[in-house]
Short mmCIF file of C-alpha atoms in Angstrom, two decimals:
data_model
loop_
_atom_site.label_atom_id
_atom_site.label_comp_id
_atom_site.label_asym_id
_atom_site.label_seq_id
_atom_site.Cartn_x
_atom_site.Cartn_y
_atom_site.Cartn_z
CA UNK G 211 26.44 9.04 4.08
CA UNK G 212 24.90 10.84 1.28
CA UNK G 213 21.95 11.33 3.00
CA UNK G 214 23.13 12.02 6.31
CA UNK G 215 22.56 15.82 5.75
CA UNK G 216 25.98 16.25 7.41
CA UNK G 217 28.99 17.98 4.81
CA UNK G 218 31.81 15.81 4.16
CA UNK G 219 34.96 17.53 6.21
CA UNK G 220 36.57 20.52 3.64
CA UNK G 221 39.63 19.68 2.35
CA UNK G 222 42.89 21.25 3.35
CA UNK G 223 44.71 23.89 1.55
CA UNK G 224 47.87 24.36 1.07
CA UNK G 225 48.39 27.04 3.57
CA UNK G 226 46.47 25.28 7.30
CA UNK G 227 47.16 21.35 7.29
CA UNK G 228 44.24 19.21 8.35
CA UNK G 229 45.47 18.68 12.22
CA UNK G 230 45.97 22.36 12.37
CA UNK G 231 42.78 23.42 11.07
CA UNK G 232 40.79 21.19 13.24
CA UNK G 233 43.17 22.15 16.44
CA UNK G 234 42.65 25.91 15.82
CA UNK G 235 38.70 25.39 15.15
CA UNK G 236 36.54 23.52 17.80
CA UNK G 237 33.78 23.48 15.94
CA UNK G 238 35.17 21.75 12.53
CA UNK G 239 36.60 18.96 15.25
CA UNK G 240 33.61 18.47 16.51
CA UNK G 241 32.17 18.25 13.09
CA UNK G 242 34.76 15.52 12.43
CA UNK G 243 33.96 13.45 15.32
CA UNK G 244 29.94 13.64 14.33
CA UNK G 245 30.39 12.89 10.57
CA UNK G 246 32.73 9.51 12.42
CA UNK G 247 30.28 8.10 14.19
CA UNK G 248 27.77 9.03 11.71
CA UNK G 249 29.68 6.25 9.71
CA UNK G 250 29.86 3.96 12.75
CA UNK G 251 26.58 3.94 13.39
CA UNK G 252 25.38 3.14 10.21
CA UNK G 253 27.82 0.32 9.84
CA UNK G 254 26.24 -1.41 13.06
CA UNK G 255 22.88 -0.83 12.22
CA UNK G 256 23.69 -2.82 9.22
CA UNK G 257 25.33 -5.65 11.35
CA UNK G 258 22.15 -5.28 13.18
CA UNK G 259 24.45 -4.63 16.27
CA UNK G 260 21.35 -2.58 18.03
CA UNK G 261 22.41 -1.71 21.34
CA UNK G 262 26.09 -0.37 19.86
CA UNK G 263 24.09 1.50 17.16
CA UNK G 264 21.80 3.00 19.87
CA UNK G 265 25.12 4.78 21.42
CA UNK G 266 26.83 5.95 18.35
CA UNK G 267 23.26 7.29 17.50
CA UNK G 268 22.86 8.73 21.05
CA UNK G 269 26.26 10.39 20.65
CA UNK G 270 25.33 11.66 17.24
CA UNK G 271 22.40 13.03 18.80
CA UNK G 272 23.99 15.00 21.89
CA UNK G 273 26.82 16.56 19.68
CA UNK G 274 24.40 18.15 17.17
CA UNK G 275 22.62 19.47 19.61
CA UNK G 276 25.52 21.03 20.99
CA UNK G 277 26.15 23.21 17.80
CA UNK G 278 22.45 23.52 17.12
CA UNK G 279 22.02 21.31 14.24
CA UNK G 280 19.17 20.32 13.83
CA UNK G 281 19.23 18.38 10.68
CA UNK G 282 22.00 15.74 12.38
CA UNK G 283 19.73 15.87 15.49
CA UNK G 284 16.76 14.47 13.92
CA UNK G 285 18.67 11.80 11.46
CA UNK G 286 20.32 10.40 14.89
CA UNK G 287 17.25 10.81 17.03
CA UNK G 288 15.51 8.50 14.28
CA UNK G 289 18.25 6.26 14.40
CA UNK G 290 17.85 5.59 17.83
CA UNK G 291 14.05 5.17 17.56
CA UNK G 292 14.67 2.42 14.85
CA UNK G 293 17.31 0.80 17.42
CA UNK G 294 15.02 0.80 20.35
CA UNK G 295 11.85 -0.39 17.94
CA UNK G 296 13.94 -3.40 17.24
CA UNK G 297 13.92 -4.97 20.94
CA UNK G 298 11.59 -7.72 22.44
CA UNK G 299 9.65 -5.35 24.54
CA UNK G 300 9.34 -2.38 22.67
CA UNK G 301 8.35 1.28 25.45
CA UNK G 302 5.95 2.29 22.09
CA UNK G 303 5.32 5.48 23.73
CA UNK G 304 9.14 6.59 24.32
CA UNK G 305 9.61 4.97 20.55
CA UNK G 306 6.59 7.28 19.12
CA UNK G 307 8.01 10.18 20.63
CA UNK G 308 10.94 9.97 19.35
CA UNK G 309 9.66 9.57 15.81
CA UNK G 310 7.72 12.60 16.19
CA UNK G 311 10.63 14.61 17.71
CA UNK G 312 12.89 13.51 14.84
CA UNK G 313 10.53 14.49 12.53
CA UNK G 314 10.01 18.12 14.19
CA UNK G 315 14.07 18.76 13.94
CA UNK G 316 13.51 17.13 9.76
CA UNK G 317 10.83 19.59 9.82
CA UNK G 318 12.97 22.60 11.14
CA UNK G 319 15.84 22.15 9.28
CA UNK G 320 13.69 21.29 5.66
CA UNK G 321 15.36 17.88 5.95
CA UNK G 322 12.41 16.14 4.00
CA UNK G 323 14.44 12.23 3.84
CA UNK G 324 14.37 12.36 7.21
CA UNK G 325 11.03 13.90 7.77
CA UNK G 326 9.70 11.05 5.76
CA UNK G 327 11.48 8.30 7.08
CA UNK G 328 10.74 9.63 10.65
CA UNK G 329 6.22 9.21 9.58
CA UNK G 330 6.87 5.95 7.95
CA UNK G 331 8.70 4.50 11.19
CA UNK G 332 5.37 5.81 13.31
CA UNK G 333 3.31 3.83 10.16
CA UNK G 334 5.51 1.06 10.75
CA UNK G 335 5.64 0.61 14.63
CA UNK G 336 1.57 0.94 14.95
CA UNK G 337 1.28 -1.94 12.31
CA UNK G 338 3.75 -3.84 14.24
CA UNK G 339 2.18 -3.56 17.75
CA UNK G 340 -0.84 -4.43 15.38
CA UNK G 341 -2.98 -1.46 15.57
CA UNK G 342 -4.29 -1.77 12.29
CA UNK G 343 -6.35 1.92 12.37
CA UNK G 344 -3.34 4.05 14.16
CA UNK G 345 -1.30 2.57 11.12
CA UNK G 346 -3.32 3.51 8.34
CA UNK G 347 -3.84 7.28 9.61
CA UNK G 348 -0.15 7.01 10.20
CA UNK G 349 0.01 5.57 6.32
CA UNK G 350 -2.40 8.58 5.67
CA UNK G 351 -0.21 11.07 7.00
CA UNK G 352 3.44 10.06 5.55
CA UNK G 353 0.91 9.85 2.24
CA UNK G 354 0.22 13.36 1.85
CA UNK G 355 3.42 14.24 3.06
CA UNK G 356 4.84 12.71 -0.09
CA UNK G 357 2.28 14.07 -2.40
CA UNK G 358 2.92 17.38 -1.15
CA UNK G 359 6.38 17.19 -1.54
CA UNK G 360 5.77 15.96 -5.04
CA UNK G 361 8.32 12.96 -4.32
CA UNK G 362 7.27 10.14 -6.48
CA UNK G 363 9.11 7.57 -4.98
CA UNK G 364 8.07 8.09 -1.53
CA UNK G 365 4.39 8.29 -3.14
CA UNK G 366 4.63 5.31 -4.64
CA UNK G 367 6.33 3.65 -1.36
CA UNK G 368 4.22 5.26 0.89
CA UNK G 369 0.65 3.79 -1.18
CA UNK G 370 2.15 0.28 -1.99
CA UNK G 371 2.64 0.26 2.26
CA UNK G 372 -1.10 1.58 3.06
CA UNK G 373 -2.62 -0.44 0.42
CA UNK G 374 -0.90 -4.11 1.83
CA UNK G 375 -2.40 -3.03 5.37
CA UNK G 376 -5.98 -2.54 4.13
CA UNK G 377 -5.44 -5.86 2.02
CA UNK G 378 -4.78 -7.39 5.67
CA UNK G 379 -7.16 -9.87 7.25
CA UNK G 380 -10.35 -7.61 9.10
CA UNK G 381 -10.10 -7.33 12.36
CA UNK G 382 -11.66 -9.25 15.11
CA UNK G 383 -14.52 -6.70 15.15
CA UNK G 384 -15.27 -7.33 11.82
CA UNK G 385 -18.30 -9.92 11.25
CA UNK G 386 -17.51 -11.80 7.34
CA UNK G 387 -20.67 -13.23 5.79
CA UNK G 388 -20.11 -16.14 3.70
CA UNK G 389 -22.55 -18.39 1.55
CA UNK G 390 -22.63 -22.00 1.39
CA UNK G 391 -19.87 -21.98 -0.57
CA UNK G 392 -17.52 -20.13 1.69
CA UNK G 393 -17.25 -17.07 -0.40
CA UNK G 394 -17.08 -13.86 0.94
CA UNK G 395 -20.33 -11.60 0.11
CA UNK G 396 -20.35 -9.12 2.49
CA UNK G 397 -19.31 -8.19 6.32
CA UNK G 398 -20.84 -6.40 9.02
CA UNK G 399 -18.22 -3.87 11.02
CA UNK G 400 -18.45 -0.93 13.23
CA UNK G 401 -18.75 2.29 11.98
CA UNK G 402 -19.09 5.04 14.73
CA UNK G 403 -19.90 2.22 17.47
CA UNK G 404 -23.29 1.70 14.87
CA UNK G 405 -23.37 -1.44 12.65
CA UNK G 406 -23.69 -1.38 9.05
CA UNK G 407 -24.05 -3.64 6.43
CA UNK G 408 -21.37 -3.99 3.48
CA UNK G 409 -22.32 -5.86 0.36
CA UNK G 410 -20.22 -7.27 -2.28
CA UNK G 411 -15.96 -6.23 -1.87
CA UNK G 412 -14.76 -4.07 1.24
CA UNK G 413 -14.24 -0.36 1.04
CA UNK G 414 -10.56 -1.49 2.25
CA UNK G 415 -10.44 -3.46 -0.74
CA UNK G 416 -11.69 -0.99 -3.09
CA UNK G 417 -9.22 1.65 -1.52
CA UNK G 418 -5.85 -0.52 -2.18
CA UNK G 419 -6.82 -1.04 -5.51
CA UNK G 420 -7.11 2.45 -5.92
CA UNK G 421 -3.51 3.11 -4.23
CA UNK G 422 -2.11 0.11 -5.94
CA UNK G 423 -2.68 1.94 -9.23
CA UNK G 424 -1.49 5.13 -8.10
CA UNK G 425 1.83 3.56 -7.11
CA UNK G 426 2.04 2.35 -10.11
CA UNK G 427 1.88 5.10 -11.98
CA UNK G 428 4.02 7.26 -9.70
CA UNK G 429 6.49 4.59 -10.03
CA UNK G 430 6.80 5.31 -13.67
CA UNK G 431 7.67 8.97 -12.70
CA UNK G 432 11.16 7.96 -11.57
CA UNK G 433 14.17 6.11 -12.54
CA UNK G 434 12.99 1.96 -11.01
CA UNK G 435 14.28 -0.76 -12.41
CA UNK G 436 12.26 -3.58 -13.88
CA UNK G 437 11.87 -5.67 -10.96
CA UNK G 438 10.59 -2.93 -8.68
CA UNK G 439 7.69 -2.27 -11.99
CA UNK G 440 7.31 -6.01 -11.68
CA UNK G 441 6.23 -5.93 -8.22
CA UNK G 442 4.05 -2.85 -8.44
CA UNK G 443 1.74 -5.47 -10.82
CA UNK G 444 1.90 -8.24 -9.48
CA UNK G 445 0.80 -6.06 -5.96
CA UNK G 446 -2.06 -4.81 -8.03
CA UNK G 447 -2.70 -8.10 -9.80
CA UNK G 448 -3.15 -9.59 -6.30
CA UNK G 449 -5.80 -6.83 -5.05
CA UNK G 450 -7.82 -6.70 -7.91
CA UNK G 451 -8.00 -10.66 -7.88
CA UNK G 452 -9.35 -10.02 -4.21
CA UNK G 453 -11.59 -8.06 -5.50
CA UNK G 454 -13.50 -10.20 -7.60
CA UNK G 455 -15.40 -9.90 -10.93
CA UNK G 456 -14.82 -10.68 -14.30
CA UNK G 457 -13.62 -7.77 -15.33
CA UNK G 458 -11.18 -7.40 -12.60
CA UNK G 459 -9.59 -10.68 -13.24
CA UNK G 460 -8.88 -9.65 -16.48
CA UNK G 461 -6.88 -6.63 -15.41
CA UNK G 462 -5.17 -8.84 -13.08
CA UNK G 463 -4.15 -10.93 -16.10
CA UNK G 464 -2.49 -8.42 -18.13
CA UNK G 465 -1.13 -6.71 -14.91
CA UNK G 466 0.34 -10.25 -14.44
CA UNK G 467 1.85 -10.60 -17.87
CA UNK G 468 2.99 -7.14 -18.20
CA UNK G 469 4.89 -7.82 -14.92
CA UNK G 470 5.92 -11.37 -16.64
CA UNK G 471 6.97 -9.37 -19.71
CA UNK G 472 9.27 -6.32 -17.34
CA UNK G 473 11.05 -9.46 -15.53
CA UNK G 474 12.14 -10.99 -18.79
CA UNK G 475 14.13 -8.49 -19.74
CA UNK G 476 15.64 -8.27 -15.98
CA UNK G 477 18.48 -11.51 -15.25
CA UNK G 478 19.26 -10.52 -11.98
CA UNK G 479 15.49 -11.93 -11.00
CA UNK G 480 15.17 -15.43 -12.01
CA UNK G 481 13.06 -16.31 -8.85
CA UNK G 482 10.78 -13.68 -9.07
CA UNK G 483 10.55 -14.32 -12.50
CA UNK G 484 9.41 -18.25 -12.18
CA UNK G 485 6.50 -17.23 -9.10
CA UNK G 486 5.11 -14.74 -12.15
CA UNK G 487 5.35 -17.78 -14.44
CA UNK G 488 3.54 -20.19 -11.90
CA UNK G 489 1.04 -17.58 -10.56
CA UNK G 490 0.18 -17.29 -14.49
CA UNK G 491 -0.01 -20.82 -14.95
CA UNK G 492 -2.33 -21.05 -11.47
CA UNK G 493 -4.59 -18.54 -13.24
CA UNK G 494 -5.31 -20.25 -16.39
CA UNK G 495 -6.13 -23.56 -14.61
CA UNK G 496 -8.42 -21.85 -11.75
CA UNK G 497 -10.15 -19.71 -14.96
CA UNK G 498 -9.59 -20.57 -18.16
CA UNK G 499 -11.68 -18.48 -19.76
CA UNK G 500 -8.78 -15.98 -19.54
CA UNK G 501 -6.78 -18.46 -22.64
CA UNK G 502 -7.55 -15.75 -24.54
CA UNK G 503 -5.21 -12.94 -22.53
CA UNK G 504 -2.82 -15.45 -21.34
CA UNK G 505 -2.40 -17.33 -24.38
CA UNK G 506 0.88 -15.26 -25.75
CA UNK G 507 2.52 -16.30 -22.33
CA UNK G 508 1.34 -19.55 -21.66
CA UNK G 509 4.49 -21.27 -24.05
CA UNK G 510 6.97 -19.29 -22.37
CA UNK G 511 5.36 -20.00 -18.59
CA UNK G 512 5.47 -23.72 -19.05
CA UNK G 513 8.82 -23.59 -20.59
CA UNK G 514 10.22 -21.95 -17.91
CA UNK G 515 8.30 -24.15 -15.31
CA UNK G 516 9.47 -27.12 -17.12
CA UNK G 517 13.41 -25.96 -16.78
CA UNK G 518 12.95 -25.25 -13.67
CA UNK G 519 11.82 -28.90 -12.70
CA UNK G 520 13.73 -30.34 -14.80
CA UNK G 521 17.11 -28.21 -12.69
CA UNK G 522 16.09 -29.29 -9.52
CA UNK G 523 18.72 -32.18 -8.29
CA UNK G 524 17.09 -35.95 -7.23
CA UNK G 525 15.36 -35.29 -4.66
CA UNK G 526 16.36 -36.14 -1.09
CA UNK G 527 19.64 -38.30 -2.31
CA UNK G 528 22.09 -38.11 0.80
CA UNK G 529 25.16 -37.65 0.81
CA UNK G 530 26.32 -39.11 4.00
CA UNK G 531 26.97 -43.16 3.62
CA UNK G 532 24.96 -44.44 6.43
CA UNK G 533 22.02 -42.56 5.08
CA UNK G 534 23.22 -43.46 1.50
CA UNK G 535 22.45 -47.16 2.98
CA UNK G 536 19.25 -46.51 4.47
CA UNK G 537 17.95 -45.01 1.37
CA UNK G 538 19.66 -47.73 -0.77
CA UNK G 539 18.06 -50.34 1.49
CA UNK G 540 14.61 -47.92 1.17
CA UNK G 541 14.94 -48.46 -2.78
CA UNK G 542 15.61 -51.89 -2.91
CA UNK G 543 12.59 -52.96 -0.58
CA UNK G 544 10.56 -50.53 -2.98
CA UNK G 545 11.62 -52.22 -5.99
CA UNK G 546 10.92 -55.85 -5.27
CA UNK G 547 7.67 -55.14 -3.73
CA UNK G 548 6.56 -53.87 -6.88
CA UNK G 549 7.95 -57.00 -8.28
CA UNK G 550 6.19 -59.37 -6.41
CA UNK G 551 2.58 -57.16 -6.62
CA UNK G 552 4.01 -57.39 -11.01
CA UNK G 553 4.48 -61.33 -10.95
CA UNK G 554 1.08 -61.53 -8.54
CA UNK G 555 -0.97 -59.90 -11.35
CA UNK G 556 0.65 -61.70 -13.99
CA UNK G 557 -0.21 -65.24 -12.31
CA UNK G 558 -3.70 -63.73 -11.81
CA UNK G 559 -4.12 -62.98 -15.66
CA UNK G 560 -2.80 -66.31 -16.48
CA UNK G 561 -4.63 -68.75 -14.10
CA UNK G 562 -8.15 -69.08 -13.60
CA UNK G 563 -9.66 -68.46 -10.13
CA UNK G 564 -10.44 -72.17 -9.41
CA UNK G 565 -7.25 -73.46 -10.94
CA UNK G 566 -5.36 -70.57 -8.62
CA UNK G 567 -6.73 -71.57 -5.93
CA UNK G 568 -5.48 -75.30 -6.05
CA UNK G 569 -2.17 -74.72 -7.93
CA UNK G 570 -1.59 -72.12 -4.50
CA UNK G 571 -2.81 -74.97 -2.28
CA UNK G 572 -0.42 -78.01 -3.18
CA UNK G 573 2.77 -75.71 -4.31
CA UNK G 574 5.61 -76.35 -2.13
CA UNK G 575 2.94 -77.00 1.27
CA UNK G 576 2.42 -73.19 0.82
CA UNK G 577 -1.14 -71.48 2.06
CA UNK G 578 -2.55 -68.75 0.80
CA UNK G 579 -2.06 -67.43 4.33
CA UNK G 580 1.49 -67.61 4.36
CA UNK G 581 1.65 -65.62 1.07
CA UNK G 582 -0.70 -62.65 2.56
CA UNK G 583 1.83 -63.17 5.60
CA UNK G 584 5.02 -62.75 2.82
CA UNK G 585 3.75 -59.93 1.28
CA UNK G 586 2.57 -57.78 4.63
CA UNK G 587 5.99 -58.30 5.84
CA UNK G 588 7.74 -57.26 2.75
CA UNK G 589 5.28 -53.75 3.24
CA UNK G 590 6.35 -53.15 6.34
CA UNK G 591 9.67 -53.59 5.44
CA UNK G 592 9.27 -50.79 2.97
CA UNK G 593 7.41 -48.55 5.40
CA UNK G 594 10.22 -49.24 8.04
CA UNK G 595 13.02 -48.10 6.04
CA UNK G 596 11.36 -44.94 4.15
CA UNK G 597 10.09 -43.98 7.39
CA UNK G 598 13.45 -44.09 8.58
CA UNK G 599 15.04 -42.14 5.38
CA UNK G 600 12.22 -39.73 6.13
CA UNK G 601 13.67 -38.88 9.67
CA UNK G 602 17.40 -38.93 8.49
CA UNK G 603 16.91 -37.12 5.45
CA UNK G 604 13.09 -34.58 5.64
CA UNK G 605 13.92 -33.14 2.33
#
């Protein structure tokens, strides 16, 4: 692995042949048998085979140590952190400790990949045991890390991260004010075990925003591709609609279109590309003041809406024949019950109410109470058999 920190095995000269080299050296065999189950343990962390992974890692682990490497030592330790964090009942403690002692060999050894890695998996593991404060400090701290190192990519990972937490629902000790409307206007939290009051957007809020945009630019430091730029605006374009205002919904327009604009050029993205379109589209209905910014796009959104629609196969049309029949039958009893409600109307435009009345009564001996009966029957022969195509076929 390119990143594994470990050299790739020297290759042999003409004089010493491979076996012989490795025979007469101890060390360069034992080198060999780390940089193999380096490669073994990556390829069953990416079957997501976690207990083999945790052994190859383990092994990793105990043969670096052996020769005092401390660069392997940490990538392996944090290996088998990431295999342990994936189980049903994670030891968080034993898991955190790990982190931190992988990061401590990184640190050593000036491995900074690993160093990183090892304070976003703390970040991670605190936001999934859903300790929403021990994650962003732990956000914090991987953070300046990157900054420090002057790594844009990890800057901008590391604030897109931080900024989705504080964009989270508050937590339980959070008190939201709404108005009769629903609308959030301000919340009451704790603050050094002392209540304050909040008014207008969160400072949580307010922050993302603020690393939103500095992902966004850090992200243009390095070599992305279009649909990683993309998501950096729509991210934004999402917090600053959160925040609210006029003036922020604007931004979060042309955020939106320039991340519209990025995807068009990009045609491995034609998915992402359509939820731009419709989240567009969903803007200029819910405000359409915004015409005016969204105006250049709004041709090409619909267009591509309308394609999209217009792909999709008949909906729910099964394949299998006994469900073919049920629909069939579905369709049929569809069809002539808006027949009969078509030739009901029709009578009714034609025929006086009086004259309906007795041309009903002395037709054939039949009541007007055994045509309501006809026609209830013929519903509930519809409802019977789409019901029934419903629970053969959900789609």
């Amino acid at each position: 692995r390119a990143d594994s920190g470990y050299p790739e095995p020297m290759v042999p000269n003409v004089a010493m042949s491979s076996s012989a080299r490795l025979q007469s050296d101890p060390k360069a065999l034992l080198s060999r048998s780390i940089l193999e189950k380096q490669r073994l343990s990556e390829r069953l962390c990416a079957a997501q085979e976690w207990d083999a992974a945790l052994d190859a890692f383990h092994a990793v682990a105990e043969m670096a140590s052996d020769i005092g490497d401390q660069k392997v030592e940490g990538w392996a330790v944090r290996g088998m952190a990431h295999c342990l964090a994936q189980k049903e009942d994670v030891d968080d403690e034993l898991v955190l400790g790990m982190y931190a002692h992988s990061r401590d060999c990184a640190s050593n050894a000036g491995d900074v990949e690993t160093q990183f890695l090892a304070l976003t998996g703390i970040a991670t593991l605190q936001r999934l045991l859903r300790r929403k404060e021990a994650a962003v400090k732990a956000w914090d701290v991987a953070l300046d890390f990157a900054r420090a190192e002057c790594e844009p990519d990890k800057v901008a990972y590391a604030c897109t991260q931080a900024a989705l937490l504080l964009l989270e629902s508050p937590d339980s000790s959070t008190i939201d004010m709404v108005n009769e409307d629903k609308k959030h206007v301000h919340e009451v939290r704790q603050v050094n075990e002392a209540p304050s009051l909040e008014v207008g957007p969160s400072l949580s809020t307010r922050r993302a925003v603020k690393l939103l945009n500095e992902a966004l630019v850090e992200l243009s430091k390095t070599d992305h591709q279009p649909k990683q730029a993309a998501i950096a605006s729509m991210n934004l374009a999402t917090a600053l609609l959160k925040l609210g205002g006029a003036a922020n919904k604007r931004k979060a327009a042309q955020q939106m279109l320039e991340a519209f604009a990025k995807l068009r050029a990009c045609s491995n993205a034609p998915d992402l590309q359509l939820a731009v379109a419709c989240q567009i589209l969903q803007l200029h209905e819910r405000s359409p003041w915004l015409h005016d910014v969204l105006e250049t796009a709004m041709d090409a959104c619909l267009s591509m809406v309308s394609r999209s629609e217009e792909a999709k196969p008949a909906l729910g049309f099964p394949c299998d024949p006994e469900d073919r029949y049920a629909y069939e039958k579905a369709m049929w009893a569809q069809k002539k019950l808006a027949k009969m409600t078509s030739e009901q109307t029709d009578s009714e435009d034609d025929v006086g109410p009086a004259s309906r009345k007795a041309k009903i009564g002395v037709d054939e001996g039949c009541t007007v109470g055994a045509m309501c009966t006809g026609h209830t029957v013929m519903q509930s022969c519809v409802m019977v058999y789409l019901n029934a195509f419903k629970d053969i076929n959900p789609a």
